[in-house]
Coordinates of C-alpha atoms and ligand atoms in Angstrom, one line a residue:
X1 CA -4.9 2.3 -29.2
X2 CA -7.6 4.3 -31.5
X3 CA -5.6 7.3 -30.8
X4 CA -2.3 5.5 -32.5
X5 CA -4.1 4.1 -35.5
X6 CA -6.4 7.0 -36.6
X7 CA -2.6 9.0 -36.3
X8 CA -1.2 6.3 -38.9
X9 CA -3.7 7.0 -41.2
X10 CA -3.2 10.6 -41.5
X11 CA 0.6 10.4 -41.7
X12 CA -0.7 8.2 -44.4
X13 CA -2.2 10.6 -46.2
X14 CA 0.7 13.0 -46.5
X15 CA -1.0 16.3 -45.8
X16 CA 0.9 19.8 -46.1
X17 CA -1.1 22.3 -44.0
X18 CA -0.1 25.5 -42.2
X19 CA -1.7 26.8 -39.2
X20 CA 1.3 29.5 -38.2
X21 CA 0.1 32.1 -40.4
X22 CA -1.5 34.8 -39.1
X23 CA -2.4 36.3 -42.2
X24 CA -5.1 37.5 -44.3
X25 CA -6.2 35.1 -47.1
X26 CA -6.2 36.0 -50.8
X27 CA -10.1 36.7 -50.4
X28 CA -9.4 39.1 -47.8
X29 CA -6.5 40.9 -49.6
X30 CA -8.9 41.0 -52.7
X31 CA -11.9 43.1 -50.5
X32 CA -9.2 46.2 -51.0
X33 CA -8.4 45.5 -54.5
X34 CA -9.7 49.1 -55.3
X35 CA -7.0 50.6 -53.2
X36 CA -4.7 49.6 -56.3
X37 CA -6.4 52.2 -58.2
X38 CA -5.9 54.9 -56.2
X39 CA -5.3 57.7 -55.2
X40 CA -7.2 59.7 -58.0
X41 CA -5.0 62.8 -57.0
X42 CA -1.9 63.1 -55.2
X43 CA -2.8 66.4 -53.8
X44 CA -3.7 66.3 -49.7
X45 CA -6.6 68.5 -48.3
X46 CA -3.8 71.3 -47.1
X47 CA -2.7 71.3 -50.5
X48 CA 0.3 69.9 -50.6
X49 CA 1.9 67.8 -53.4
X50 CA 1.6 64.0 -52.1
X51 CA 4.4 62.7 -54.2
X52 CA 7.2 64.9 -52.5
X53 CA 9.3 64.8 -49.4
X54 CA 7.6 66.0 -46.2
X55 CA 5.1 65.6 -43.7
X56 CA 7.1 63.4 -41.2
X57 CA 4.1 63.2 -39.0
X58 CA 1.9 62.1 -41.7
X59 CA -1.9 63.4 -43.1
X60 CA -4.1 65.1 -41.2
X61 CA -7.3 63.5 -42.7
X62 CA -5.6 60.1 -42.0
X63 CA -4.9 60.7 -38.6
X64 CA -8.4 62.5 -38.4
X65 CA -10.4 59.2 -40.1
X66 CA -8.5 57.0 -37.6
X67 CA -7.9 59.2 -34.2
X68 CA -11.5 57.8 -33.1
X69 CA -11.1 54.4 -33.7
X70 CA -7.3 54.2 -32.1
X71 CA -8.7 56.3 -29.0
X72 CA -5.8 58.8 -30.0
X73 CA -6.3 62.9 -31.0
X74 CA -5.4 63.3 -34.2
X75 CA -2.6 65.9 -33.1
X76 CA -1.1 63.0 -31.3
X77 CA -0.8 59.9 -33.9
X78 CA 1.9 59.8 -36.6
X79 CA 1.7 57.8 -39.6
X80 CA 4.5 55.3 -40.2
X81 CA 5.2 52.7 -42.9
X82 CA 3.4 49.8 -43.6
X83 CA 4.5 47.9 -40.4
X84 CA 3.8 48.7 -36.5
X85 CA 6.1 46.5 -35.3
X86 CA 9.2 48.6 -37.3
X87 CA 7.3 51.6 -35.3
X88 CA 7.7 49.5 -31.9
X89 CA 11.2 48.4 -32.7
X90 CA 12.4 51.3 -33.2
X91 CA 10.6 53.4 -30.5
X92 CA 12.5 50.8 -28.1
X93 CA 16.0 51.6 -29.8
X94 CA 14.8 55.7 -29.5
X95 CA 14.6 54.9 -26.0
X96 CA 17.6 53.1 -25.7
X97 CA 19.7 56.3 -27.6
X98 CA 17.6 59.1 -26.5
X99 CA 16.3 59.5 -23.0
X100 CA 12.0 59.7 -23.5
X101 CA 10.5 62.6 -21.3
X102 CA 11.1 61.6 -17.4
X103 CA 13.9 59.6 -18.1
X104 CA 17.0 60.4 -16.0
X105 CA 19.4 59.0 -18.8
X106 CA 19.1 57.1 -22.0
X107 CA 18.3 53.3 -21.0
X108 CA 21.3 52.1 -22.9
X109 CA 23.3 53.5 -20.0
X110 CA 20.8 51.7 -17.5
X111 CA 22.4 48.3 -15.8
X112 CA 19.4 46.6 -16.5
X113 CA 16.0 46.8 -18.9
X114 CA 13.4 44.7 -17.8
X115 CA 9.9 44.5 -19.8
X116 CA 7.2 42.6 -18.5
X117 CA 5.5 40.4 -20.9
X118 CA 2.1 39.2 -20.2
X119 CA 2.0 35.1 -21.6
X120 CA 0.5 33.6 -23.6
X121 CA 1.9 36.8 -25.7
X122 CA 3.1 38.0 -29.0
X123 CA 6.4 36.1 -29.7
X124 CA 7.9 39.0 -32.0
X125 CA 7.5 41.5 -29.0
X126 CA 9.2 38.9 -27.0
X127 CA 12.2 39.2 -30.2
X128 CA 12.4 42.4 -30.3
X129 CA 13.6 42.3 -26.6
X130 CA 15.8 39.4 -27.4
X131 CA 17.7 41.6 -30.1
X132 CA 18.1 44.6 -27.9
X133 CA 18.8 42.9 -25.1
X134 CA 16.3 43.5 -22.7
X135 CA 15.3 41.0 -19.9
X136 CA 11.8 39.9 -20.2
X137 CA 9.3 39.1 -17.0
X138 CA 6.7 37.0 -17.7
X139 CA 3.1 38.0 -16.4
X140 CA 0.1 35.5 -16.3
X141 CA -2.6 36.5 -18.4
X142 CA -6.2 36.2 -17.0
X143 CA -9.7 36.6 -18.4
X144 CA -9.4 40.3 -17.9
X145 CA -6.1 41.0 -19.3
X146 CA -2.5 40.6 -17.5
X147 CA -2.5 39.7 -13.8
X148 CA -2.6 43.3 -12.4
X149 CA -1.5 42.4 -8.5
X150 CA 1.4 40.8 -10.6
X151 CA 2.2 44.1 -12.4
X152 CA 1.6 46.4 -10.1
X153 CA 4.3 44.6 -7.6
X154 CA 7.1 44.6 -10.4
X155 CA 6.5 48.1 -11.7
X156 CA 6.4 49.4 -8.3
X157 CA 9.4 47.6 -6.7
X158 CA 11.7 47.8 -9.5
X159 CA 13.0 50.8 -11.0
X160 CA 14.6 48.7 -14.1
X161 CA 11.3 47.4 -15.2
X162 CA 11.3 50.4 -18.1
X163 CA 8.5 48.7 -20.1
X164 CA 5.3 46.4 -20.3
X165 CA 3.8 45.3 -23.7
X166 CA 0.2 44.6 -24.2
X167 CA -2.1 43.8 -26.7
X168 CA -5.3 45.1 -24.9
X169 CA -8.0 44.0 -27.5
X170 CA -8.8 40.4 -28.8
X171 CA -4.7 39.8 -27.8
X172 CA -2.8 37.8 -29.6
X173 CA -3.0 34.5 -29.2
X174 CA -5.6 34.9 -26.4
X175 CA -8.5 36.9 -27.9
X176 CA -9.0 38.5 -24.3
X177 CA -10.0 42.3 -24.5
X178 CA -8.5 44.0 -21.1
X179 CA -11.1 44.8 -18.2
X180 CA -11.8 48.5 -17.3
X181 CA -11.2 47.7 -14.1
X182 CA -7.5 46.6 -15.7
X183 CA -7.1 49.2 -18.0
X184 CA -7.9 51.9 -14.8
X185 CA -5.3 50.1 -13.1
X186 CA -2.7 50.3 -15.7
X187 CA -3.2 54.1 -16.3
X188 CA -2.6 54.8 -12.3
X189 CA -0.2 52.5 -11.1
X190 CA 2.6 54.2 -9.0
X191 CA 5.9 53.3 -11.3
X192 CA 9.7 53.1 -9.4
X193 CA 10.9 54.2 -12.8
X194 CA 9.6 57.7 -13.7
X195 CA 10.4 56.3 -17.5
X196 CA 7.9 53.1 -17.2
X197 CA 6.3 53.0 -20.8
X198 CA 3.5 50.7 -21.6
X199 CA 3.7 49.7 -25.2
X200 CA -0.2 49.3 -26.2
X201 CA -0.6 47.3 -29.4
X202 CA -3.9 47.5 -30.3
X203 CA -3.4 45.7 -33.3
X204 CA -7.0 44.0 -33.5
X205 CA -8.8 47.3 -32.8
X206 CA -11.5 47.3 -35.2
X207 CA -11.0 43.4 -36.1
X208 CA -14.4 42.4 -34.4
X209 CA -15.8 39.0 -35.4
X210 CA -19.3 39.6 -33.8
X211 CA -21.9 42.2 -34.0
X212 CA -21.7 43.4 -30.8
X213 CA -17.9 45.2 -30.7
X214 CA -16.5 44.6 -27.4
X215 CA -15.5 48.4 -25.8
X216 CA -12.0 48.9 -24.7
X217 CA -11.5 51.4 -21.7
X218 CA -9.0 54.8 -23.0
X219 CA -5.9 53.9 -21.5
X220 CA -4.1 57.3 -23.2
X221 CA -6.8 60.0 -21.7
X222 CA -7.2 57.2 -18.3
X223 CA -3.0 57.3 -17.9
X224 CA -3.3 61.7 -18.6
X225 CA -5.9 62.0 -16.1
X226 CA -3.9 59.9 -13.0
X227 CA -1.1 62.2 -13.5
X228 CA 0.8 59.4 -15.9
X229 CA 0.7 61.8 -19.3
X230 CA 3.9 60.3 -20.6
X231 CA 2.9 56.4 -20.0
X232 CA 1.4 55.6 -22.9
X233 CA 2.6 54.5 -26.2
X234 CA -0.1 53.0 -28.3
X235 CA 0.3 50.9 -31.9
X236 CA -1.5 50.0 -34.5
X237 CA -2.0 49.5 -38.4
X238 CA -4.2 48.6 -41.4
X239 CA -1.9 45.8 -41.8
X240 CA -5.2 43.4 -41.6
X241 CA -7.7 45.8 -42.4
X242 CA -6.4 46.6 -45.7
X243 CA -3.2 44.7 -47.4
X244 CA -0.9 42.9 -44.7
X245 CA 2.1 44.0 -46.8
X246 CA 1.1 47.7 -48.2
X247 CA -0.8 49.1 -45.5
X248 CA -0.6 51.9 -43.5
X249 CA 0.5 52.1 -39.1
X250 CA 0.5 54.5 -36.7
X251 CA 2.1 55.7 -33.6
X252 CA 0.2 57.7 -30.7
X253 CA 1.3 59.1 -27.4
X254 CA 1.1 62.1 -24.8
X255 CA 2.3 65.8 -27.0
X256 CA 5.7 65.2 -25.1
X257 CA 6.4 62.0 -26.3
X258 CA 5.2 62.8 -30.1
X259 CA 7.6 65.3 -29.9
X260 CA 10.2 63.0 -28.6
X261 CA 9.0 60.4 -31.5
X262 CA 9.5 62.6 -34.7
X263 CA 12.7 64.2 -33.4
X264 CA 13.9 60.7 -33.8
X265 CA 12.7 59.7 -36.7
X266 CA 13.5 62.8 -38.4
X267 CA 17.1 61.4 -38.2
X268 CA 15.9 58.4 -39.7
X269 CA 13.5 59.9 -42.7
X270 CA 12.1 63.2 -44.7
X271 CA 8.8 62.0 -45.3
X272 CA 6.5 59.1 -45.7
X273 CA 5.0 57.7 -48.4
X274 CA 1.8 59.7 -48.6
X275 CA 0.6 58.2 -51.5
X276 CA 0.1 55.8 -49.8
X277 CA -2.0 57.4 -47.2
X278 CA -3.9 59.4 -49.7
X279 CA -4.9 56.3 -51.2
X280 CA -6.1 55.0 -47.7
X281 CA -8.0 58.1 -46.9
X282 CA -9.8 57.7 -50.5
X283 CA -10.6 54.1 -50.3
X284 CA -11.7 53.6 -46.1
X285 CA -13.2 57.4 -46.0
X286 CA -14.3 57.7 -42.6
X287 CA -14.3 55.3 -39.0
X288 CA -17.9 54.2 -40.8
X289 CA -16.6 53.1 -43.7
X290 CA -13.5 51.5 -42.0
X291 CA -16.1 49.7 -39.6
X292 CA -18.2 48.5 -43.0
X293 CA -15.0 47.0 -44.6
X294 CA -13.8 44.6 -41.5
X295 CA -17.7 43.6 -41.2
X296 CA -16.7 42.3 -44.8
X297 CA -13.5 41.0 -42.9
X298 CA -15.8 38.9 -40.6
X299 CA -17.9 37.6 -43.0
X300 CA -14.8 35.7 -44.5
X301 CA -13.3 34.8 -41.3
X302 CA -16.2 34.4 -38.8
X303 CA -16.7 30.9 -40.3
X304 CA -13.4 29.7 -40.0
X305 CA -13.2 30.7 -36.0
X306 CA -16.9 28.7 -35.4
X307 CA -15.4 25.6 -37.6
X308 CA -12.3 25.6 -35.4
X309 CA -14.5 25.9 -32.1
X310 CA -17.4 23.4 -33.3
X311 CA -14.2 20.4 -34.0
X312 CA -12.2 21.3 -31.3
X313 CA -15.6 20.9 -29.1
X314 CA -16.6 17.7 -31.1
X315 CA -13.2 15.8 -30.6
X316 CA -11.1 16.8 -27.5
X317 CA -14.2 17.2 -24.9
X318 CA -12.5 17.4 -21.6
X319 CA -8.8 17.3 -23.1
X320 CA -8.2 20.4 -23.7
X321 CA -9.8 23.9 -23.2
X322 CA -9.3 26.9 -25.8
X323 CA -10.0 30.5 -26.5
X324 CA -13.6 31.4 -28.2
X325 CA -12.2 35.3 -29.2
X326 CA -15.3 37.5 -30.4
X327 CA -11.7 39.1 -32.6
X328 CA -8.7 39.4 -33.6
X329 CA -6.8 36.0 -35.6
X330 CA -6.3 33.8 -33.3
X331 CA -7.4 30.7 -31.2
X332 CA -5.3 29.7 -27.8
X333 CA -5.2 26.3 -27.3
X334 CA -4.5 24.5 -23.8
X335 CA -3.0 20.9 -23.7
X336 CA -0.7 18.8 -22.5
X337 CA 2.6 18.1 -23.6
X338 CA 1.8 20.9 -26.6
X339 CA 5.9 20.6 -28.0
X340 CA 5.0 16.2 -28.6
X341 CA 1.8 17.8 -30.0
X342 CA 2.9 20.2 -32.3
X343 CA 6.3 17.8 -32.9
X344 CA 3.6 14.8 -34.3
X345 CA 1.5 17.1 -36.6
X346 CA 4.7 18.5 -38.3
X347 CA 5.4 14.9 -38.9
X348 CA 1.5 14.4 -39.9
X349 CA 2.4 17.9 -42.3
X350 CA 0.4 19.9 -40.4
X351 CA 2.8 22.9 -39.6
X352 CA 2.0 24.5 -36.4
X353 CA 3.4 27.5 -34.5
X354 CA 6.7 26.7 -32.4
X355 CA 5.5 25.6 -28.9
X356 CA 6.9 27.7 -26.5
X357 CA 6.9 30.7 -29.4
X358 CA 4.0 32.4 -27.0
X359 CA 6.2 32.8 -24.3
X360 CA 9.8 35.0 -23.8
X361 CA 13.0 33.1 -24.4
X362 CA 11.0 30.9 -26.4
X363 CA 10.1 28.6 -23.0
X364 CA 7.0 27.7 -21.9
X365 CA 7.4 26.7 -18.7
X366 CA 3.8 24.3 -18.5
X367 CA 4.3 23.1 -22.1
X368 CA 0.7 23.6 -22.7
X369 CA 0.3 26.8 -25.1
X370 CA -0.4 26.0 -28.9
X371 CA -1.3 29.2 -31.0
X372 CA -3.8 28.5 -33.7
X373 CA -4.0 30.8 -36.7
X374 CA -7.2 30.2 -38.8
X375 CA -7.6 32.9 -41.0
X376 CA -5.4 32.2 -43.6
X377 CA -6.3 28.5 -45.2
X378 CA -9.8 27.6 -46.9
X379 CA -12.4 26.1 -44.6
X380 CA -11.8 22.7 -46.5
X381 CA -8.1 22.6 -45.4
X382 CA -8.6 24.1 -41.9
X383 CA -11.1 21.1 -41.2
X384 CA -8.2 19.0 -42.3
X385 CA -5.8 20.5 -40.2
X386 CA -7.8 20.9 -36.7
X387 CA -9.0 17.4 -37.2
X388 CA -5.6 16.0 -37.5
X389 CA -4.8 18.2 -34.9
X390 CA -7.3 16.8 -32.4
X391 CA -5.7 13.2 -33.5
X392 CA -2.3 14.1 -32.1
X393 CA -3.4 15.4 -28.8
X394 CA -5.2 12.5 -28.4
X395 CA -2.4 10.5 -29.7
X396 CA 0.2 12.4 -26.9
X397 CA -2.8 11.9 -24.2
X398 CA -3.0 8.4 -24.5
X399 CA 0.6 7.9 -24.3
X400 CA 1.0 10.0 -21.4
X401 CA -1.8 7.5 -19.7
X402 CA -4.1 10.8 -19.6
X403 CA -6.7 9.3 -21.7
Ligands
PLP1 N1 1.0 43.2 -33.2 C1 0.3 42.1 -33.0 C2 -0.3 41.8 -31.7 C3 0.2 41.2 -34.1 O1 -0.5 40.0 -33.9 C4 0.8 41.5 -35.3 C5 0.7 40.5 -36.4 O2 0.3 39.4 -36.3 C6 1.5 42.7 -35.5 C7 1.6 43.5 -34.4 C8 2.1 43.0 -36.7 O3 1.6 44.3 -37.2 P1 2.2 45.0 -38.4 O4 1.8 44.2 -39.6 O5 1.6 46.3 -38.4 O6 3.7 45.1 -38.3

């Protein structure tokens, strides 16, 4: 019993490490300390007086420096608050109150919501749909995104299947970036519901971890041209590009549905805070200089991605099998019995995502999925933590006779 005594000693040493965050570390935060000292004038390029009410849909020259890199005009993106996921929240609850073009009524009157949810996914889409009571489907990811001949059979046979959520680039907790082929498919599906949405959160956009950027087909201008204008509701925000808490997001869709958007939110708010975005317009500049800043990005957090893949390779061999993302913050990890895993380093004080958290309701029906979220501890304590990590799935192997 190596496996039981090597687990002793590290209860033994009484470690307190955290692998749930996915969060920037202070280092990362500190590559935008300049954004504290800005703006240098509160006035935006039309003139207007930053520091008033107004502008619901946000800056132009924001939604000019970023309309590239989210694969949105800039006509079409509105600027929200610091956080993407209020903006997805509360596009679902807009839907819910106020029908979205196509929609025959407002899906609070519908029997049913379903949203498929490709697993391993994003657990706070998967709460979001727990709060406002929508039914979630799960869909097996594969190499190249969601399981398409899955989706295309749900969305096609049932009308209450209203919405999908995908994170199409270096997904959370996978790292997979969706096919062309899958992202073609998405956009032309035939839909039983004419209000199907597909709710694209490309959070990791621009969060590349190797030199060579992997290319994500244009599901938006894919969707317009198949006929499906209205599809499309895409996500994102600086959240990890510039300060997790004081960053900017953004909102993108078809003309129709921008419309639909802002006559929502105009209910809920007079303006944004354009300081805000003035200050990220001064600081990022242009798509260049946001590409130069998250190469700083993966400087800091390239390392801790290859030291999670070089242990995990070193101690669980055959074991286990895990995600080698070329993006995005996280690492999927495969093994068996993953709740006795993750149950055994909490008691080792190595605090590790919920298993099951990667999957709706919480349940994860092979017990296998543990996310791993490297970016936010020093390279000193993440060595710490995937090795005592690799101790309690060996530890749980051997007592399940698999090793
Ligand atoms: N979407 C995905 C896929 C994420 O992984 C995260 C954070 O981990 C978010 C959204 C949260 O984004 P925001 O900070 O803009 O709310």
């Amino acid at each position: 019993m190596t496996a039981q005594r090597d687990y002793d000693a590290l209860v033994q040493r009484g470690l307190s490490l955290d692998l749930t965050r996915g969060k920037p570390s202070p280092r990362q935060l500190d590559l935008s300390d300049d954004l504290l000292k800005l703006p240098t004038s509160y006035r935006a390029a039309d003139g207007t007086d930053g520091r008033n009410y107004g502008n619901l849909q946000g800056l132009a020259e924001l939604r000019e420096l970023f309309a590239p890199l989210l694969q949105v005009p800039a006509g079409q993106l509105v600027v929200g608050g610091n956080a993407s996921l209020a903006l997805m929240h509360d596009t679902v609850v807009h839907a819910l109150l106020s029908p979205v073009p196509g929609a025959a009524r407002r899906w609070v009157e519908e029997p049913e919501i379903t949203f498929l949810c490709p697993v391993p996914g994003y657990d706070r889409h998967f709460t979001i749909c727990e709060r406002l009571g929508i039914k979630m489907v799960p869909v097996p990811m594969t190499a190249d995104g969601p399981d398409m001949d899955v989706v295309e059979r749900l969305v096609a046979a049932d009308a209450s299947v209203k919405g999908m959520w995908c994170v199409p680039k270096y997904s959370n907790p996978t790292g997979v970036v969706y096919s062309d082929e899958t992202v073609r498919r998405l956009a032309a599906m035939p839909a039983a519901a004419p209000d199907f949405r597909i709710f694209w959160d490309n959070a990791y956009a621009v969060h590349h971890l190797t030199d060579t950027p992997v290319e994500l087909a244009d599901l938006l201008a894919l969707a317009a041209e198949a006929g499906n204008p209205d599809r499309v509701f895409v996500y994102a925000s600086t959240s990890k590009v510039t300060l997790a808490g004081a960053g900017v997001s953004f909102f993108g869709s078809s003309p129709a549905n921008v419309e639909w958007f802002l006559r929502n939110t105009a209910k809920q708010s007079i303006g944004p805070d354009k300081i805000n975005q003035l200050r990220h317009v001064e600081f990022l500049r242009d798509p260049a200089g946001v590409e130069a800043h998250m190469r700083k990005h993966a400087a800091l957090i390239g390392p801790k991605f290859e030291l999670v893949d070089k242990v995990l390779s070193e101690r669980l061999g055959g074991l286990a099998s895990w995600t080698s993302p070329k993006g995005g913050y996280f690492i999927s990890l495969e093994v068996p019995h993953a709740a006795e895993v993750v149950a055994k380093a909490k008691a080792a004080g190595i605090a590790l995502t919920p298993a099951g958290a990667t999957h709706p309701y919480g349940k994860d029906p092979d017990d296998r999925t543990i996310r791993i979220a490297p970016t936010y501890p020093d390279l000193d304590e993440l060595e710490q933590a995937i090795e005592g990590l690799t101790v309690c799935v060996r530890l749980v192997a051997e007592e399940h006779g698999l090793a």
